[in-house]
Amino acid sequence: MRNGLLGRGLVAEFGDPLPERMVAPSLKLQDLIEEIRGAKTQAQEREVIQKECAHIRASFRDGDPVHRHRQLAKLLYVHMLGYPAHFGQMECLKLIASSRFTDKRVGYLGAMLLLDERHDAHLLITNSIKNDLSQGIQPVQGLALCTLSTMGSAEMCRDLAPEVEKLLLQPSPYVRKKAILTAVHMIRKVPELSSVFLPPCVHLLHERHHGKAVGLPILCFSSVDRRIENRMGTPAHRRRVAHTHRHTRNRLSCPWPPPFTSPTLTPGILLGTITLITELCERSPAALRHFRKVVPQLVQILRTLVTTGYSTEHSISGVSDPFLQVQILHLLRILGRNHEESSETMNDLLAQVATNTDTSRNAGNAVLFETVLTIMDIHSAAGLRVLAVNILGRFLLNSDRNIRYVALTSLLRLVQSDHSAVQRHRPTVVDCLQETDASLSRRALELSLALVNSSNVRAMMQELQAFLESCPPDLRADCASGILLAAERFAPTKRWHIDTILHVLTTAGAHVRDDAVANLTQLIGGAQELHAYSVHRLYNALAEDISQQPLVQVAAWCIGEYGDLLLEGNCEEIEPLQVDEEEVLALLEKVLQSHMSLPATRGYALTALMKLSTRLQGDNKSCLDVELQQRAVEYDTLFRKYDHMRAAILEKMPLVERDGPQADEEAKQSKEAAQLSEAAPAPTEPQASQLLDLLDLLDGASGDAQHLPPLDPSPGVALVYLLDLPCAPPPPAPIPDLKVFEREGVQLNLSFIRPPENPALLLITITATNSSEGDVTNFICQAAVPKSLQLQLQAPSGNTVPAQGGLPITQLFRILNPNKAPLRLKLRLTYNHFHQSVQEIFEVNNLPVESWQ
Amino acid sequence: MQFMLLFSRQGKLRLQKWYVPLSDKEKKKITRELVQTVLARKPKMCSFLEWRDLKIVYKRYASLYFCCAIEDQDNELITLEIIHRYVELLDKYFGSVCELDIIFNFEKAYFILDEFLLGGEVQETSKKNVLKAIEQADLLQEKTEYHSKSFIGFKKAY
């Protein structure tokens, strides 16, 4: 480090670069790494790196060939930390073009990391690569091929295809295996090159490998092959070699690499060749047809691999070269797909591999797994398919989680096509529901649901319902809907079906889909014999817990419809319970008042109350709640005479779907009715004179007049008005929204509501949205109004708005304006955006007049 | 294989090998997201996860995560073997490899990887052959560095 600092100091002092031999060596790579790691803060690290990059840049400018590779290496290090390194791109080219191996090594690495297809600069290395491919130093050729296969663009591949083709049939196995895999990359980039690489591929496969002949007639293709044949002795000798089971002699006698001369045949070439053939077959139907012919040869290669105890050098945990086995099996899969003949040729071998592979370690299981995938994809014999499914079933019992994972995933794919085979493993699958890893239990759930049929539905549902009670929250929704769907398809009895749905609603009510409520009400409605049973059960469930909204909704509906059955107390199927009206009404009232109840639920409860008010025969006037009593009485009074209208009236109060306004409407209607009959707290007997009482009220109505349409004192007309009463007056026209603020994609909107029953109240909802690329954080909105108004701010929904249309923030303001003073509103916003803190204070203009008049 | 990433438990990148063409920005985004996802996994979870349209195979060795992205038709279990083989190679080369070795000799880590995989495919299944290739290249580098001061070009090896 001392040298480095001294070197820089000298340069700085004299102002211009010193002659080369006087410049002290720059910082070594490892020293720089140490310095960076020694930095205590991000800022310190940045400082060190920026300083060093400045030196590196200067060094590049000065063109120091001796240390260029070191400078680039340092640059590559900081690049990995995330700092810009584009100024090193040209240096990569220079290093690659150098004749020093050290330079080339770093230069090519730099090219792979810094250059890519999108920069035109990448084409400039094409020439260097061409030169390096054709000069004979193998490590250099290796570098060039590696770089080409990592970042070679389509253009580069087209230019260099002839060079790579030449290298395919070169003697050196080290270069050949790299050339073969480079060809794979080239075909991926430029599919037309398949025609270039197909012929050499054929040659490659016919060569010998592992020093053993495969018993096929030796075809004379090229001089290269003939040379190899001559070296291996007479045909008779070759045949003898083919039948031995120990092959190591021939191969290991050629040590690697024996100054890169002798054409040793290594398994690397076979592996590369199989990979290349696979790529060709995936891209070209002609290649596929051609290589189907070599299926017997591939089968033989794999069989040899599996049976003859391969060299330990290539085996893992007693499995011979699993990488090669998997590659061959993959190729067989592609060749056997949709082709009877090829599939048949493979059947025996696949069975052999499936039964003989050692499964104690992952390597063996990897081969087994690939075998299963191949069996399932080709036209295999039925017995073989069952074998494959059984292997997967065994995998499910494996202690290794990863193996269970691939088994579940594969079984999911097979459950439709091989349903009965998979059914046999149902108990094991169900056990997997207990997996601690969520990705496994999710798959087990999907698979279990797929395995439900009419014969196992009761048992399966029991398991699944038990699972529902304990499963992680993100699986609840899927489990619940899965159960409901399966119940719908396979329910043995209606009562079982209702019980099942009830259980789901009580355990996971919050997670069921919206249509579950409608479905259940329809189901119950249609099962007349079960009305009593349903209403009893639902009542009990509701009495225990009023928080699960779908359950509450269905229960309320049911009680409304069949409340009479409930009060009768007769039900064969369950214990009779004594429920009186008070309890029922109290329960419904509780639902209505509960803060847990959604507006939709309140709607259901309200409707149920209304229905009960007409269906219950008992003395409901003993109900304690005045409001309810009043309502019950009003309707009783108003409609006793007008019974024929009851249906129509009840119809006019549809199930509340969305939010407050309609419920408010209903409340408003009842309020109006109340105002009309306010003078009758507890009327006793229904009389014809009741009508006259009402008319009296109408005449006498004074202070309330402003809420009612103008009345004509004549009875006939009053009657008309009375009849008109239930029709809801048109709701006040909604006040339009107002956009009050916009800055760099952040927008603030105001929406206004004037609740009809409280004209002094104004509810403003502010909504903050973000369409920019940066998140908005620490968002706070404050407001001010004139002194004559009262302002109350409720807590905002959050203080972050994610970028690009993320979830907006909403906040409610309550403004009381009893004197109808003109509304003025000042807003103050503070938030962080694009790493800056923003503060805005402004008065809202153009407030709609309807918001305060 | 589409790419391989090595990163520490703190999320610091130690090696990145991309076998598909992507812009620097895209690589950074993918790296950031994937690192976050993998680091959030609990120790008892399986080594595979689905991310975007890829399959991710990862394994932790001491303080380093080895993370590979493979395609739908690739075999996850053999990918685990690929990762393990790479770790064995590093171990043999550095002698009981640890994260510091890979930090201070990151270029060597790349060179070793490039002798084992090429274009995302396995090129050599013999540990011995891979290590021999690295040894030869290292020797060549030493030889030429020794002569480099006088800028003599070197002869072809045969």
PDB file of N, CA, C and O in Angstrom, chain A residues 264-314:
ATOM      1  N   THR A 264      -7.164 -38.526 -26.955  1.00  0.00           N
ATOM      2  CA  THR A 264      -7.847 -39.351 -25.965  1.00  0.00           C
ATOM      3  C   THR A 264      -9.341 -39.076 -26.035  1.00  0.00           C
ATOM      4  O   THR A 264      -9.769 -37.931 -26.131  1.00  0.00           O
ATOM      5  N   LEU A 265     -10.115 -40.138 -25.942  1.00  0.00           N
ATOM      6  CA  LEU A 265     -11.552 -39.959 -25.998  1.00  0.00           C
ATOM      7  C   LEU A 265     -12.068 -39.924 -24.574  1.00  0.00           C
ATOM      8  O   LEU A 265     -11.941 -40.881 -23.841  1.00  0.00           O
ATOM      9  N   THR A 266     -12.621 -38.828 -24.190  1.00  0.00           N
ATOM     10  CA  THR A 266     -13.105 -38.714 -22.818  1.00  0.00           C
ATOM     11  C   THR A 266     -14.626 -38.628 -22.790  1.00  0.00           C
ATOM     12  O   THR A 266     -15.253 -38.234 -23.769  1.00  0.00           O
ATOM     13  N   PRO A 267     -15.184 -38.971 -21.664  1.00  0.00           N
ATOM     14  CA  PRO A 267     -16.643 -38.891 -21.518  1.00  0.00           C
ATOM     15  C   PRO A 267     -17.164 -37.476 -21.707  1.00  0.00           C
ATOM     16  O   PRO A 267     -18.337 -37.289 -21.995  1.00  0.00           O
ATOM     17  N   GLY A 268     -16.276 -36.495 -21.540  1.00  0.00           N
ATOM     18  CA  GLY A 268     -16.705 -35.120 -21.751  1.00  0.00           C
ATOM     19  C   GLY A 268     -17.253 -34.923 -23.139  1.00  0.00           C
ATOM     20  O   GLY A 268     -18.221 -34.199 -23.365  1.00  0.00           O
ATOM     21  N   ILE A 269     -16.637 -35.637 -24.097  1.00  0.00           N
ATOM     22  CA  ILE A 269     -17.103 -35.499 -25.476  1.00  0.00           C
ATOM     23  C   ILE A 269     -18.478 -36.126 -25.632  1.00  0.00           C
ATOM     24  O   ILE A 269     -19.355 -35.591 -26.290  1.00  0.00           O
ATOM     25  N   LEU A 270     -18.642 -37.295 -25.019  1.00  0.00           N
ATOM     26  CA  LEU A 270     -19.939 -37.951 -25.122  1.00  0.00           C
ATOM     27  C   LEU A 270     -21.030 -37.078 -24.515  1.00  0.00           C
ATOM     28  O   LEU A 270     -22.101 -36.891 -25.109  1.00  0.00           O
ATOM     29  N   LEU A 271     -20.742 -36.537 -23.355  1.00  0.00           N
ATOM     30  CA  LEU A 271     -21.730 -35.685 -22.686  1.00  0.00           C
ATOM     31  C   LEU A 271     -22.089 -34.496 -23.569  1.00  0.00           C
ATOM     32  O   LEU A 271     -23.268 -34.181 -23.771  1.00  0.00           O
ATOM     33  N   GLY A 272     -21.054 -33.844 -24.091  1.00  0.00           N
ATOM     34  CA  GLY A 272     -21.285 -32.699 -24.960  1.00  0.00           C
ATOM     35  C   GLY A 272     -22.076 -33.095 -26.191  1.00  0.00           C
ATOM     36  O   GLY A 272     -22.992 -32.378 -26.610  1.00  0.00           O
ATOM     37  N   THR A 273     -21.724 -34.241 -26.755  1.00  0.00           N
ATOM     38  CA  THR A 273     -22.421 -34.697 -27.955  1.00  0.00           C
ATOM     39  C   THR A 273     -23.899 -34.934 -27.672  1.00  0.00           C
ATOM     40  O   THR A 273     -24.773 -34.524 -28.450  1.00  0.00           O
ATOM     41  N   ILE A 274     -24.185 -35.594 -26.565  1.00  0.00           N
ATOM     42  CA  ILE A 274     -25.592 -35.846 -26.213  1.00  0.00           C
ATOM     43  C   ILE A 274     -26.325 -34.515 -26.061  1.00  0.00           C
ATOM     44  O   ILE A 274     -27.471 -34.345 -26.518  1.00  0.00           O
ATOM     45  N   THR A 275     -25.661 -33.551 -25.408  1.00  0.00           N
ATOM     46  CA  THR A 275     -26.286 -32.234 -25.225  1.00  0.00           C
ATOM     47  C   THR A 275     -26.559 -31.586 -26.571  1.00  0.00           C
ATOM     48  O   THR A 275     -27.633 -31.002 -26.780  1.00  0.00           O
ATOM     49  N   LEU A 276     -25.591 -31.684 -27.462  1.00  0.00           N
ATOM     50  CA  LEU A 276     -25.758 -31.077 -28.784  1.00  0.00           C
ATOM     51  C   LEU A 276     -26.890 -31.747 -29.557  1.00  0.00           C
ATOM     52  O   LEU A 276     -27.722 -31.081 -30.176  1.00  0.00           O
ATOM     53  N   ILE A 277     -26.928 -33.060 -29.495  1.00  0.00           N
ATOM     54  CA  ILE A 277     -27.998 -33.779 -30.195  1.00  0.00           C
ATOM     55  C   ILE A 277     -29.359 -33.384 -29.624  1.00  0.00           C
ATOM     56  O   ILE A 277     -30.324 -33.172 -30.368  1.00  0.00           O
ATOM     57  N   THR A 278     -29.414 -33.254 -28.307  1.00  0.00           N
ATOM     58  CA  THR A 278     -30.674 -32.845 -27.675  1.00  0.00           C
ATOM     59  C   THR A 278     -31.130 -31.505 -28.205  1.00  0.00           C
ATOM     60  O   THR A 278     -32.297 -31.316 -28.564  1.00  0.00           O
ATOM     61  N   GLU A 279     -30.192 -30.567 -28.269  1.00  0.00           N
ATOM     62  CA  GLU A 279     -30.524 -29.227 -28.750  1.00  0.00           C
ATOM     63  C   GLU A 279     -31.003 -29.288 -30.194  1.00  0.00           C
ATOM     64  O   GLU A 279     -31.996 -28.661 -30.562  1.00  0.00           O
ATOM     65  N   LEU A 280     -30.304 -30.068 -31.020  1.00  0.00           N
ATOM     66  CA  LEU A 280     -30.691 -30.192 -32.428  1.00  0.00           C
ATOM     67  C   LEU A 280     -32.097 -30.775 -32.559  1.00  0.00           C
ATOM     68  O   LEU A 280     -32.920 -30.281 -33.328  1.00  0.00           O
ATOM     69  N   CYS A 281     -32.361 -31.805 -31.791  1.00  0.00           N
ATOM     70  CA  CYS A 281     -33.670 -32.468 -31.899  1.00  0.00           C
ATOM     71  C   CYS A 281     -34.798 -31.575 -31.420  1.00  0.00           C
ATOM     72  O   CYS A 281     -35.926 -31.669 -31.916  1.00  0.00           O
ATOM     73  N   GLU A 282     -34.487 -30.699 -30.461  1.00  0.00           N
ATOM     74  CA  GLU A 282     -35.542 -29.810 -29.968  1.00  0.00           C
ATOM     75  C   GLU A 282     -35.871 -28.751 -30.992  1.00  0.00           C
ATOM     76  O   GLU A 282     -36.960 -28.186 -30.981  1.00  0.00           O
ATOM     77  N   ARG A 283     -34.908 -28.439 -31.863  1.00  0.00           N
ATOM     78  CA  ARG A 283     -35.133 -27.343 -32.792  1.00  0.00           C
ATOM     79  C   ARG A 283     -35.534 -27.773 -34.179  1.00  0.00           C
ATOM     80  O   ARG A 283     -36.167 -27.011 -34.901  1.00  0.00           O
ATOM     81  N   SER A 284     -35.133 -28.978 -34.556  1.00  0.00           N
ATOM     82  CA  SER A 284     -35.335 -29.333 -35.954  1.00  0.00           C
ATOM     83  C   SER A 284     -35.993 -30.697 -36.075  1.00  0.00           C
ATOM     84  O   SER A 284     -35.440 -31.696 -35.633  1.00  0.00           O
ATOM     85  N   PRO A 285     -37.198 -30.747 -36.647  1.00  0.00           N
ATOM     86  CA  PRO A 285     -37.884 -32.026 -36.814  1.00  0.00           C
ATOM     87  C   PRO A 285     -37.079 -33.003 -37.664  1.00  0.00           C
ATOM     88  O   PRO A 285     -37.128 -34.215 -37.445  1.00  0.00           O
ATOM     89  N   ALA A 286     -36.298 -32.471 -38.606  1.00  0.00           N
ATOM     90  CA  ALA A 286     -35.460 -33.347 -39.440  1.00  0.00           C
ATOM     91  C   ALA A 286     -34.423 -34.043 -38.572  1.00  0.00           C
ATOM     92  O   ALA A 286     -34.182 -35.248 -38.690  1.00  0.00           O
ATOM     93  N   ALA A 287     -33.803 -33.263 -37.683  1.00  0.00           N
ATOM     94  CA  ALA A 287     -32.803 -33.847 -36.782  1.00  0.00           C
ATOM     95  C   ALA A 287     -33.464 -34.902 -35.904  1.00  0.00           C
ATOM     96  O   ALA A 287     -32.891 -35.968 -35.664  1.00  0.00           O
ATOM     97  N   LEU A 288     -34.659 -34.589 -35.428  1.00  0.00           N
ATOM     98  CA  LEU A 288     -35.390 -35.519 -34.571  1.00  0.00           C
ATOM     99  C   LEU A 288     -35.586 -36.856 -35.282  1.00  0.00           C
ATOM    100  O   LEU A 288     -35.314 -37.924 -34.750  1.00  0.00           O
ATOM    101  N   ARG A 289     -36.023 -36.768 -36.527  1.00  0.00           N
ATOM    102  CA  ARG A 289     -36.254 -38.007 -37.295  1.00  0.00           C
ATOM    103  C   ARG A 289     -34.955 -38.761 -37.457  1.00  0.00           C
ATOM    104  O   ARG A 289     -34.892 -39.975 -37.308  1.00  0.00           O
ATOM    105  N   HIS A 290     -33.894 -38.014 -37.759  1.00  0.00           N
ATOM    106  CA  HIS A 290     -32.605 -38.663 -37.984  1.00  0.00           C
ATOM    107  C   HIS A 290     -32.119 -39.383 -36.754  1.00  0.00           C
ATOM    108  O   HIS A 290     -31.700 -40.528 -36.796  1.00  0.00           O
ATOM    109  N   PHE A 291     -32.151 -38.682 -35.618  1.00  0.00           N
ATOM    110  CA  PHE A 291     -31.543 -39.264 -34.428  1.00  0.00           C
ATOM    111  C   PHE A 291     -32.393 -40.322 -33.778  1.00  0.00           C
ATOM    112  O   PHE A 291     -31.932 -41.038 -32.897  1.00  0.00           O
ATOM    113  N   ARG A 292     -33.642 -40.452 -34.192  1.00  0.00           N
ATOM    114  CA  ARG A 292     -34.430 -41.576 -33.681  1.00  0.00           C
ATOM    115  C   ARG A 292     -33.764 -42.889 -34.046  1.00  0.00           C
ATOM    116  O   ARG A 292     -33.907 -43.896 -33.351  1.00  0.00           O
ATOM    117  N   LYS A 293     -33.016 -42.839 -35.134  1.00  0.00           N
ATOM    118  CA  LYS A 293     -32.350 -44.065 -35.574  1.00  0.00           C
ATOM    119  C   LYS A 293     -31.277 -44.521 -34.592  1.00  0.00           C
ATOM    120  O   LYS A 293     -30.892 -45.683 -34.577  1.00  0.00           O
ATOM    121  N   VAL A 294     -30.760 -43.605 -33.805  1.00  0.00           N
ATOM    122  CA  VAL A 294     -29.672 -44.012 -32.908  1.00  0.00           C
ATOM    123  C   VAL A 294     -30.169 -44.370 -31.518  1.00  0.00           C
ATOM    124  O   VAL A 294     -29.375 -44.541 -30.595  1.00  0.00           O
ATOM    125  N   VAL A 295     -31.488 -44.478 -31.363  1.00  0.00           N
ATOM    126  CA  VAL A 295     -32.016 -44.835 -30.047  1.00  0.00           C
ATOM    127  C   VAL A 295     -31.406 -46.146 -29.528  1.00  0.00           C
ATOM    128  O   VAL A 295     -31.000 -46.211 -28.373  1.00  0.00           O
ATOM    129  N   PRO A 296     -31.301 -47.162 -30.360  1.00  0.00           N
ATOM    130  CA  PRO A 296     -30.678 -48.398 -29.848  1.00  0.00           C
ATOM    131  C   PRO A 296     -29.273 -48.155 -29.318  1.00  0.00           C
ATOM    132  O   PRO A 296     -28.878 -48.713 -28.294  1.00  0.00           O
ATOM    133  N   GLN A 297     -28.531 -47.317 -30.025  1.00  0.00           N
ATOM    134  CA  GLN A 297     -27.168 -47.033 -29.600  1.00  0.00           C
ATOM    135  C   GLN A 297     -27.148 -46.312 -28.256  1.00  0.00           C
ATOM    136  O   GLN A 297     -26.358 -46.645 -27.363  1.00  0.00           O
ATOM    137  N   LEU A 298     -28.054 -45.370 -28.110  1.00  0.00           N
ATOM    138  CA  LEU A 298     -28.124 -44.642 -26.846  1.00  0.00           C
ATOM    139  C   LEU A 298     -28.516 -45.579 -25.711  1.00  0.00           C
ATOM    140  O   LEU A 298     -27.977 -45.499 -24.605  1.00  0.00           O
ATOM    141  N   VAL A 299     -29.457 -46.453 -26.010  1.00  0.00           N
ATOM    142  CA  VAL A 299     -29.884 -47.421 -25.004  1.00  0.00           C
ATOM    143  C   VAL A 299     -28.693 -48.253 -24.548  1.00  0.00           C
ATOM    144  O   VAL A 299     -28.498 -48.488 -23.350  1.00  0.00           O
ATOM    145  N   GLN A 300     -27.886 -48.656 -25.519  1.00  0.00           N
ATOM    146  CA  GLN A 300     -26.730 -49.478 -25.189  1.00  0.00           C
ATOM    147  C   GLN A 300     -25.741 -48.702 -24.327  1.00  0.00           C
ATOM    148  O   GLN A 300     -25.213 -49.220 -23.337  1.00  0.00           O
ATOM    149  N   ILE A 301     -25.498 -47.459 -24.698  1.00  0.00           N
ATOM    150  CA  ILE A 301     -24.557 -46.636 -23.928  1.00  0.00           C
ATOM    151  C   ILE A 301     -25.017 -46.523 -22.484  1.00  0.00           C
ATOM    152  O   ILE A 301     -24.249 -46.707 -21.536  1.00  0.00           O
ATOM    153  N   LEU A 302     -26.288 -46.245 -22.329  1.00  0.00           N
ATOM    154  CA  LEU A 302     -26.801 -46.069 -20.969  1.00  0.00           C
ATOM    155  C   LEU A 302     -26.757 -47.383 -20.201  1.00  0.00           C
ATOM    156  O   LEU A 302     -26.405 -47.422 -19.023  1.00  0.00           O
ATOM    157  N   ARG A 303     -27.099 -48.449 -20.880  1.00  0.00           N
ATOM    158  CA  ARG A 303     -27.082 -49.744 -20.209  1.00  0.00           C
ATOM    159  C   ARG A 303     -25.689 -50.055 -19.702  1.00  0.00           C
ATOM    160  O   ARG A 303     -25.495 -50.489 -18.568  1.00  0.00           O
ATOM    161  N   THR A 304     -24.701 -49.811 -20.561  1.00  0.00           N
ATOM    162  CA  THR A 304     -23.309 -50.039 -20.167  1.00  0.00           C
ATOM    163  C   THR A 304     -22.960 -49.199 -18.951  1.00  0.00           C
ATOM    164  O   THR A 304     -22.351 -49.687 -17.995  1.00  0.00           O
ATOM    165  N   LEU A 305     -23.344 -47.972 -19.008  1.00  0.00           N
ATOM    166  CA  LEU A 305     -23.054 -47.048 -17.919  1.00  0.00           C
ATOM    167  C   LEU A 305     -23.607 -47.562 -16.591  1.00  0.00           C
ATOM    168  O   LEU A 305     -22.962 -47.524 -15.550  1.00  0.00           O
ATOM    169  N   VAL A 306     -24.826 -48.068 -16.662  1.00  0.00           N
ATOM    170  CA  VAL A 306     -25.518 -48.460 -15.444  1.00  0.00           C
ATOM    171  C   VAL A 306     -25.003 -49.781 -14.887  1.00  0.00           C
ATOM    172  O   VAL A 306     -24.901 -49.967 -13.682  1.00  0.00           O
ATOM    173  N   THR A 307     -24.658 -50.689 -15.779  1.00  0.00           N
ATOM    174  CA  THR A 307     -24.355 -52.045 -15.317  1.00  0.00           C
ATOM    175  C   THR A 307     -22.884 -52.316 -15.057  1.00  0.00           C
ATOM    176  O   THR A 307     -22.549 -53.165 -14.259  1.00  0.00           O
ATOM    177  N   THR A 308     -21.986 -51.571 -15.744  1.00  0.00           N
ATOM    178  CA  THR A 308     -20.605 -52.044 -15.663  1.00  0.00           C
ATOM    179  C   THR A 308     -19.740 -51.307 -14.665  1.00  0.00           C
ATOM    180  O   THR A 308     -18.550 -51.154 -14.875  1.00  0.00           O
ATOM    181  N   GLY A 309     -20.275 -50.826 -13.589  1.00  0.00           N
ATOM    182  CA  GLY A 309     -19.431 -50.256 -12.545  1.00  0.00           C
ATOM    183  C   GLY A 309     -18.366 -49.344 -13.125  1.00  0.00           C
ATOM    184  O   GLY A 309     -17.204 -49.693 -13.240  1.00  0.00           O
ATOM    185  N   TYR A 310     -18.746 -48.230 -13.468  1.00  0.00           N
ATOM    186  CA  TYR A 310     -17.927 -47.246 -14.148  1.00  0.00           C
ATOM    187  C   TYR A 310     -16.753 -46.786 -13.281  1.00  0.00           C
ATOM    188  O   TYR A 310     -16.661 -47.110 -12.129  1.00  0.00           O
ATOM    189  N   SER A 311     -15.872 -46.029 -13.856  1.00  0.00           N
ATOM    190  CA  SER A 311     -14.714 -45.558 -13.098  1.00  0.00           C
ATOM    191  C   SER A 311     -15.162 -44.646 -11.970  1.00  0.00           C
ATOM    192  O   SER A 311     -16.097 -43.882 -12.106  1.00  0.00           O
ATOM    193  N   THR A 312     -14.467 -44.735 -10.864  1.00  0.00           N
ATOM    194  CA  THR A 312     -14.862 -43.946  -9.694  1.00  0.00           C
ATOM    195  C   THR A 312     -14.698 -42.456  -9.938  1.00  0.00           C
ATOM    196  O   THR A 312     -15.326 -41.632  -9.298  1.00  0.00           O
ATOM    197  N   GLU A 313     -13.846 -42.168 -10.897  1.00  0.00           N
ATOM    198  CA  GLU A 313     -13.591 -40.759 -11.166  1.00  0.00           C
ATOM    199  C   GLU A 313     -14.860 -40.014 -11.577  1.00  0.00           C
ATOM    200  O   GLU A 313     -15.018 -38.825 -11.352  1.00  0.00           O
ATOM    201  N   HIS A 314     -15.745 -40.760 -12.224  1.00  0.00           N
ATOM    202  CA  HIS A 314     -16.934 -40.093 -12.748  1.00  0.00           C
ATOM    203  C   HIS A 314     -18.187 -40.409 -11.972  1.00  0.00           C
ATOM    204  O   HIS A 314     -19.260 -40.008 -12.362  1.00  0.00           O
TER     205      HIS A 314
END
